[in-house]
């Protein structure tokens, strides 16, 4: 990792009275794989659109591959492949026609990677895209976005509508791309998978990145919040308080100390099953939104 | 890439448009001898209360068959066919240029390609421009052949001038529709805006006192008739200092709408 592929300082974007991004600072080194997570409406798409020059920022300075998207977006787009958040594929084309059309804009293509993607995705390329399912359309869009041989890949929820096995396959492909020296910025809702993939993870909330210390504190607190199902007729043992009862009967509780120690101390048969140390993204958002240092 | 894709999308419609124009042209030309006889005998058209219909009636029943035939061609080829079918084709093609991309969620994909926005607009516009203008020339030239079969003359020079004006008029509607297509998110809204404009303009045209303010005054029988008869020269068509210069005004309006479309596309956000 050497020079910064992306350098953003104090980036802000407003749409009328609504603020989508507020004073975002971001630096992504060349060859880095950055994951951005955040709830819907946090500003992930706006940030990616700003980086590729589709949306002009309201204020702040930014440089992508050494160019300012406000004045040289074309130079950036020549060296960048962008996957929009909304699956943009032409329904009237066949899958093969769409790939050819998309490839026509970037003269240098990674044919081996494209073939690997198409093998892994197993798309019926001779059929019209109109007949594809949502997942197949997303696979086609991902294949078209990853095939160009460019320096930077901006991927807005590439794993959307993909099932788990395809997401794992995609993760391997992205890791290989990174090993080849490409810079990748992707947004996602799958916290666990992005964590295992990305060099760095940033939480975007209400249009700004959450400070790492606040994320660490929230995660530490979440580690004390197991999800569990009680045994038949059992009451919640002492040493934990109920935070939330979900529709399927699962309880979200917060323990006073180490949740593993608390679980070990509970009477036999009181707990049917428990999930500890696997923070869910939505829980993390809720906690960050309520935490004093969490909300930006 | 974009131009090729656009052409593949519009070529079938362009062919259909050409066939419709030709089908509207052939019978009215081939039936001319009988129609001329009927028009000579009938006084209905010449006694109509609506001034421009009266002038048409007088023109197509002129004692000289050659003059009457040229007026007939001005009415049927241009005043009727290109104003009706040509404008409709321009609106149909222009409506989807960008609004359909938004509806299909491909607008962002398109804007994110390494192609400048002026180039995107141009590569989408020119195939449509060819699709709506070439059939006008093709049908006009086929009219020369049909006229020869009737042993009547349709002079090529004036016909080319009239076709050029008709093409410019259709281009103006294409550019207007393109501009609205960039601005609107739904194709139906574009069609509604252009449809409303056309209805209002037709309404203005049908009202004698305010007719000069209608867009259709720029492409009616009073304009095409003198061109086909050779009474309006190319200079009078194009130079506002030496004639009405309607063709120049129409082309300027088309350029203005294209400029507005470009401005809107430069500012467009996904």
Short mmCIF file of C-alpha atoms in Angstrom, two decimals, chain A residues 132-232:
data_model
loop_
_atom_site.label_atom_id
_atom_site.label_comp_id
_atom_site.label_asym_id
_atom_site.label_seq_id
_atom_site.Cartn_x
_atom_site.Cartn_y
_atom_site.Cartn_z
CA UNK A 132 -33.42 -13.27 -15.16
CA UNK A 133 -34.22 -13.35 -11.45
CA UNK A 134 -33.08 -10.47 -9.22
CA UNK A 135 -30.04 -12.46 -8.11
CA UNK A 136 -29.08 -13.30 -11.70
CA UNK A 137 -29.32 -9.66 -12.72
CA UNK A 138 -27.07 -8.72 -9.82
CA UNK A 139 -24.56 -11.41 -10.80
CA UNK A 140 -24.52 -10.05 -14.35
CA UNK A 141 -24.00 -6.50 -13.08
CA UNK A 142 -21.19 -7.67 -10.79
CA UNK A 143 -19.48 -9.58 -13.61
CA UNK A 144 -19.68 -6.48 -15.83
CA UNK A 145 -18.29 -4.31 -13.03
CA UNK A 146 -15.36 -6.55 -12.09
CA UNK A 147 -14.23 -7.57 -15.59
CA UNK A 148 -12.59 -4.22 -16.58
CA UNK A 149 -8.88 -3.97 -15.83
CA UNK A 150 -8.90 -0.70 -13.89
CA UNK A 151 -7.22 0.64 -10.76
CA UNK A 152 -10.23 1.27 -8.57
CA UNK A 153 -13.49 -0.61 -8.02
CA UNK A 154 -16.34 1.19 -6.30
CA UNK A 155 -19.00 -1.38 -5.50
CA UNK A 156 -22.29 -0.36 -3.97
CA UNK A 157 -23.70 -3.43 -2.24
CA UNK A 158 -22.26 -6.01 -4.64
CA UNK A 159 -23.65 -8.83 -2.49
CA UNK A 160 -27.23 -7.59 -2.70
CA UNK A 161 -29.74 -10.30 -3.68
CA UNK A 162 -26.96 -12.93 -3.75
CA UNK A 163 -27.24 -16.11 -1.74
CA UNK A 164 -24.56 -17.14 0.78
CA UNK A 165 -22.59 -19.48 -1.49
CA UNK A 166 -22.34 -16.83 -4.22
CA UNK A 167 -21.31 -14.24 -1.65
CA UNK A 168 -18.45 -16.46 -0.52
CA UNK A 169 -17.39 -16.98 -4.13
CA UNK A 170 -17.50 -13.23 -4.69
CA UNK A 171 -15.43 -12.68 -1.57
CA UNK A 172 -12.68 -14.93 -2.99
CA UNK A 173 -12.76 -13.05 -6.29
CA UNK A 174 -12.48 -9.69 -4.53
CA UNK A 175 -9.57 -10.91 -2.44
CA UNK A 176 -7.78 -12.05 -5.60
CA UNK A 177 -8.43 -8.66 -7.17
CA UNK A 178 -6.91 -7.00 -4.14
CA UNK A 179 -3.89 -9.31 -4.30
CA UNK A 180 -3.46 -8.14 -7.89
CA UNK A 181 -2.98 -4.63 -6.50
CA UNK A 182 -6.44 -3.21 -7.15
CA UNK A 183 -8.10 -0.77 -4.76
CA UNK A 184 -11.62 -1.75 -3.76
CA UNK A 185 -14.23 0.19 -1.85
CA UNK A 186 -17.46 -1.64 -1.21
CA UNK A 187 -20.55 -1.07 0.83
CA UNK A 188 -22.52 -3.90 2.35
CA UNK A 189 -25.10 -4.93 4.91
CA UNK A 190 -23.35 -8.22 5.72
CA UNK A 191 -21.12 -7.17 8.61
CA UNK A 192 -19.54 -10.53 9.32
CA UNK A 193 -18.62 -11.18 5.70
CA UNK A 194 -17.24 -7.71 5.07
CA UNK A 195 -15.16 -7.98 8.24
CA UNK A 196 -13.48 -11.12 7.00
CA UNK A 197 -12.87 -9.54 3.61
CA UNK A 198 -11.89 -5.93 4.16
CA UNK A 199 -8.58 -4.54 5.38
CA UNK A 200 -10.56 -1.88 7.16
CA UNK A 201 -14.18 -1.34 8.03
CA UNK A 202 -15.84 2.04 8.37
CA UNK A 203 -19.26 2.66 9.86
CA UNK A 204 -21.27 5.36 8.17
CA UNK A 205 -24.09 6.73 10.23
CA UNK A 206 -26.19 9.81 9.54
CA UNK A 207 -23.79 10.97 6.85
CA UNK A 208 -20.49 10.69 8.77
CA UNK A 209 -18.06 7.98 9.77
CA UNK A 210 -18.30 6.80 13.34
CA UNK A 211 -15.02 7.17 15.27
CA UNK A 212 -13.31 3.77 15.72
CA UNK A 213 -13.33 4.18 19.53
CA UNK A 214 -17.11 4.47 19.56
CA UNK A 215 -17.43 1.37 17.38
CA UNK A 216 -15.08 -0.56 19.67
CA UNK A 217 -17.07 0.48 22.74
CA UNK A 218 -20.35 -0.49 21.10
CA UNK A 219 -18.99 -3.86 20.05
CA UNK A 220 -17.65 -4.51 23.54
CA UNK A 221 -21.05 -3.76 24.91
CA UNK A 222 -22.72 -5.98 22.32
CA UNK A 223 -20.49 -8.83 23.38
CA UNK A 224 -22.31 -8.71 26.70
CA UNK A 225 -25.64 -9.04 24.94
CA UNK A 226 -26.30 -12.66 24.09
CA UNK A 227 -29.36 -13.76 22.18
CA UNK A 228 -30.94 -16.76 23.78
CA UNK A 229 -33.96 -18.99 23.99
CA UNK A 230 -35.12 -20.10 27.41
CA UNK A 231 -35.88 -23.71 28.26
CA UNK A 232 -39.52 -24.78 28.63
#
